[in-house]
Amino acid sequence: MIRPAISTDLPVLQDIEIAAGAPFRDIGMDAVADDPPFTLDELTEYLQLECIWVAVDADDAPVAYALVAVVDGAAHIEQVSVHPGHARQGLGALLLDEISSWAAVRGLPALTLTTFVDVPWNAPYYERLGFRPLPEDALTPGLSRIRADEARHGLAAWPRVTMSRPVTTPVRTAATAPQPG
């Protein structure tokens, strides 16, 4: 199940991000594996903006999460982390669908993200979910700033790409359907 994060989830999200980063060590990307998770203050900011969702297990414990920010009129995926013990269950895709529904309600036309080109669970995964690479000359000012920040942080040591996919129409639920009145 996907739900909005709550404050007591935040320390667990840090643990998920650390665990999700560990496989980068197996492909020689130790700097990525060693990158610290979002701080509790940073996660709290996303929480206050209602821009953080979790996938939970049967006990309502988070096992994956995603963060989004609005960048140049699009929903920019800041982070998707799935605990390796819960990988390959479609949780990342479910989180992205939730964000797509959130973006559709707000009239945002696209989801964007930046990711590693050659990491199987990065760009190839997102391509399977409908994301397409954006040419460098098509980057908005905000996306260009994100890429520059990533380069300053050392992520440009490996090929990176900015990707986008159109926002899909949200599925109507009892909570989002128009009420008679």
Tab-separated table of C-alpha atoms in Angstrom:
chain	number	residue	atom	x	y	z
A	1	MET	CA	0.000	0.000	0.000
A	2	ILE	CA	1.120	3.550	-0.736
A	3	ARG	CA	0.318	6.325	1.713
A	4	PRO	CA	1.603	9.786	2.622
A	5	ALA	CA	4.510	9.669	5.037
A	6	ILE	CA	4.051	10.656	8.678
A	7	SER	CA	6.648	12.103	11.027
A	8	THR	CA	7.384	8.803	12.771
A	9	ASP	CA	8.335	7.294	9.367
A	10	LEU	CA	11.221	9.677	8.781
A	11	PRO	CA	14.048	7.857	10.646
A	12	VAL	CA	13.046	4.628	8.882
A	13	LEU	CA	13.288	6.404	5.526
A	14	GLN	CA	16.912	7.223	6.248
A	15	ASP	CA	17.560	3.525	6.898
A	16	ILE	CA	15.788	2.601	3.641
A	17	GLU	CA	17.928	5.056	1.680
A	18	ILE	CA	21.148	3.685	3.177
A	19	ALA	CA	20.106	0.094	2.437
A	20	ALA	CA	18.979	1.012	-1.091
A	21	GLY	CA	22.341	2.648	-1.735
A	22	ALA	CA	24.401	-0.372	-0.705
A	23	PRO	CA	24.085	-2.215	-4.071
A	24	PHE	CA	25.990	0.649	-5.724
A	25	ARG	CA	29.068	-0.667	-3.931
A	26	ASP	CA	28.732	-3.930	-5.885
A	27	ILE	CA	29.175	-2.043	-9.192
A	28	GLY	CA	32.118	0.098	-8.098
A	29	MET	CA	30.137	3.193	-7.156
A	30	ASP	CA	31.227	3.367	-3.518
A	31	ALA	CA	30.824	7.147	-3.372
A	32	VAL	CA	27.130	6.749	-4.175
A	33	ALA	CA	26.749	3.971	-1.610
A	34	ASP	CA	28.471	6.147	0.997
A	35	ASP	CA	26.396	9.260	0.265
A	36	PRO	CA	24.469	10.182	3.412
A	37	PRO	CA	20.670	10.004	3.325
A	38	PHE	CA	18.417	13.028	3.486
A	39	THR	CA	18.594	14.580	6.953
A	40	LEU	CA	15.579	14.509	9.247
A	41	ASP	CA	15.247	18.275	8.725
A	42	GLU	CA	15.204	17.827	4.941
A	43	LEU	CA	12.667	15.017	5.178
A	44	THR	CA	10.539	17.126	7.506
A	45	GLU	CA	10.442	19.891	4.872
A	46	TYR	CA	9.074	17.437	2.300
A	47	LEU	CA	6.601	16.167	4.889
A	48	GLN	CA	5.353	19.688	5.595
A	49	LEU	CA	4.894	20.253	1.857
A	50	GLU	CA	3.024	16.917	1.580
A	51	CYS	CA	5.540	15.741	-1.046
A	52	ILE	CA	6.669	12.429	0.448
A	53	TRP	CA	5.041	9.011	0.133
A	54	VAL	CA	5.844	5.581	1.487
A	55	ALA	CA	5.141	2.028	0.435
A	56	VAL	CA	4.360	0.002	3.546
A	57	ASP	CA	4.296	-3.666	4.466
A	58	ALA	CA	1.396	-5.522	6.099
A	59	ASP	CA	2.328	-3.976	9.471
A	60	ASP	CA	2.234	-0.423	8.021
A	61	ALA	CA	6.030	-0.171	8.258
A	62	PRO	CA	7.695	1.770	5.407
A	63	VAL	CA	9.770	-0.336	3.006
A	64	ALA	CA	10.161	2.259	0.215
A	65	TYR	CA	9.663	5.968	-0.247
A	66	ALA	CA	9.650	8.772	-2.798
A	67	LEU	CA	10.095	12.536	-2.642
A	68	VAL	CA	8.952	15.099	-5.190
A	69	ALA	CA	9.452	18.823	-5.740
A	70	VAL	CA	7.923	21.125	-8.316
A	71	VAL	CA	10.685	22.259	-10.672
A	72	ASP	CA	9.851	24.601	-13.556
A	73	GLY	CA	6.227	23.487	-13.655
A	74	ALA	CA	6.862	19.735	-13.539
A	75	ALA	CA	6.857	17.181	-10.734
A	76	HIS	CA	10.550	16.413	-10.240
A	77	ILE	CA	11.299	13.084	-8.564
A	78	GLU	CA	13.980	13.887	-5.997
A	79	GLN	CA	14.338	10.377	-4.611
A	80	VAL	CA	12.928	6.888	-4.959
A	81	SER	CA	14.392	4.327	-2.553
A	82	VAL	CA	13.243	0.751	-2.077
A	83	HIS	CA	14.739	-1.424	0.650
A	84	PRO	CA	16.571	-4.294	-1.106
A	85	GLY	CA	14.541	-6.807	0.904
A	86	HIS	CA	11.432	-5.506	-0.874
A	87	ALA	CA	12.888	-4.895	-4.341
A	88	ARG	CA	11.364	-6.302	-7.516
A	89	GLN	CA	7.820	-6.044	-6.185
A	90	GLY	CA	6.777	-2.989	-8.209
A	91	LEU	CA	6.920	-0.614	-5.245
A	92	GLY	CA	8.976	2.018	-7.091
A	93	ALA	CA	6.470	1.983	-9.952
A	94	LEU	CA	3.563	2.315	-7.505
A	95	LEU	CA	5.243	5.293	-5.850
A	96	LEU	CA	5.780	6.938	-9.235
A	97	ASP	CA	2.135	6.347	-10.151
A	98	GLU	CA	1.092	7.996	-6.880
A	99	ILE	CA	3.259	11.000	-7.690
A	100	SER	CA	1.826	11.103	-11.207
A	101	SER	CA	-1.699	11.239	-9.767
A	102	TRP	CA	-0.603	13.969	-7.331
A	103	ALA	CA	0.878	15.935	-10.249
A	104	ALA	CA	-2.239	15.498	-12.407
A	105	VAL	CA	-4.466	16.941	-9.686
A	106	ARG	CA	-2.163	19.982	-9.608
A	107	GLY	CA	-2.156	20.396	-13.378
A	108	LEU	CA	1.519	19.514	-13.786
A	109	PRO	CA	2.164	18.030	-17.248
A	110	ALA	CA	5.237	15.876	-16.621
A	111	LEU	CA	7.375	13.922	-14.200
A	112	THR	CA	11.113	14.535	-14.415
A	113	LEU	CA	14.113	12.932	-12.752
A	114	THR	CA	17.859	12.589	-13.039
A	115	THR	CA	19.560	9.236	-12.832
A	116	PHE	CA	22.556	7.128	-13.801
A	117	VAL	CA	22.635	5.984	-17.432
A	118	ASP	CA	24.354	2.628	-16.989
A	119	VAL	CA	22.937	1.367	-13.683
A	120	PRO	CA	20.298	-1.323	-14.396
A	121	TRP	CA	17.944	-0.135	-11.649
A	122	ASN	CA	18.248	3.491	-12.796
A	123	ALA	CA	17.786	4.751	-16.406
A	124	PRO	CA	16.917	1.326	-17.913
A	125	TYR	CA	14.302	0.812	-15.167
A	126	TYR	CA	12.774	4.249	-15.687
A	127	GLU	CA	12.654	3.688	-19.454
A	128	ARG	CA	10.545	0.569	-18.823
A	129	LEU	CA	8.186	2.835	-16.848
A	130	GLY	CA	7.763	5.253	-19.756
A	131	PHE	CA	10.442	7.850	-19.012
A	132	ARG	CA	12.461	9.165	-21.952
A	133	PRO	CA	15.808	10.981	-21.943
A	134	LEU	CA	15.695	14.744	-22.351
A	135	PRO	CA	18.374	16.243	-24.593
A	136	GLU	CA	20.716	18.605	-22.756
A	137	ASP	CA	19.444	21.554	-24.816
A	138	ALA	CA	15.864	20.809	-23.663
A	139	LEU	CA	16.628	21.137	-19.935
A	140	THR	CA	14.774	23.876	-18.127
A	141	PRO	CA	16.758	26.277	-15.922
A	142	GLY	CA	15.753	24.340	-12.795
A	143	LEU	CA	16.787	20.990	-14.263
A	144	SER	CA	20.091	22.512	-15.401
A	145	ARG	CA	20.694	23.730	-11.832
A	146	ILE	CA	19.944	20.245	-10.470
A	147	ARG	CA	22.423	18.685	-12.894
A	148	ALA	CA	25.065	21.286	-11.956
A	149	ASP	CA	24.482	20.601	-8.243
A	150	GLU	CA	24.844	16.870	-8.894
A	151	ALA	CA	28.121	17.477	-10.721
A	152	ARG	CA	29.442	19.563	-7.791
A	153	HIS	CA	28.436	16.705	-5.498
A	154	GLY	CA	30.531	14.266	-7.546
A	155	LEU	CA	27.749	12.421	-9.334
A	156	ALA	CA	29.077	13.409	-12.764
A	157	ALA	CA	31.851	10.836	-12.273
A	158	TRP	CA	29.382	8.433	-13.910
A	159	PRO	CA	27.152	9.164	-16.926
A	160	ARG	CA	23.871	10.788	-15.903
A	161	VAL	CA	20.700	11.588	-17.765
A	162	THR	CA	17.624	13.732	-17.197
A	163	MET	CA	14.394	11.925	-18.043
A	164	SER	CA	10.724	12.843	-18.368
A	165	ARG	CA	7.360	11.205	-18.851
A	166	PRO	CA	3.903	12.695	-19.226
A	167	VAL	CA	1.686	12.805	-16.178
A	168	THR	CA	-1.169	10.322	-16.337
A	169	THR	CA	-4.724	11.063	-15.307
A	170	PRO	CA	-5.345	10.066	-11.699
A	171	VAL	CA	-7.529	7.124	-10.895
A	172	ARG	CA	-10.703	8.282	-9.193
A	173	THR	CA	-11.235	6.950	-5.694
A	174	ALA	CA	-13.905	7.714	-3.130
A	175	ALA	CA	-11.543	10.302	-1.672
A	176	THR	CA	-10.926	12.105	-4.998
A	177	ALA	CA	-14.259	11.660	-6.771
A	178	PRO	CA	-16.552	14.671	-6.911
A	179	GLN	CA	-19.112	14.533	-4.132
A	180	PRO	CA	-22.805	15.098	-4.839
A	181	GLY	CA	-23.963	18.313	-3.585
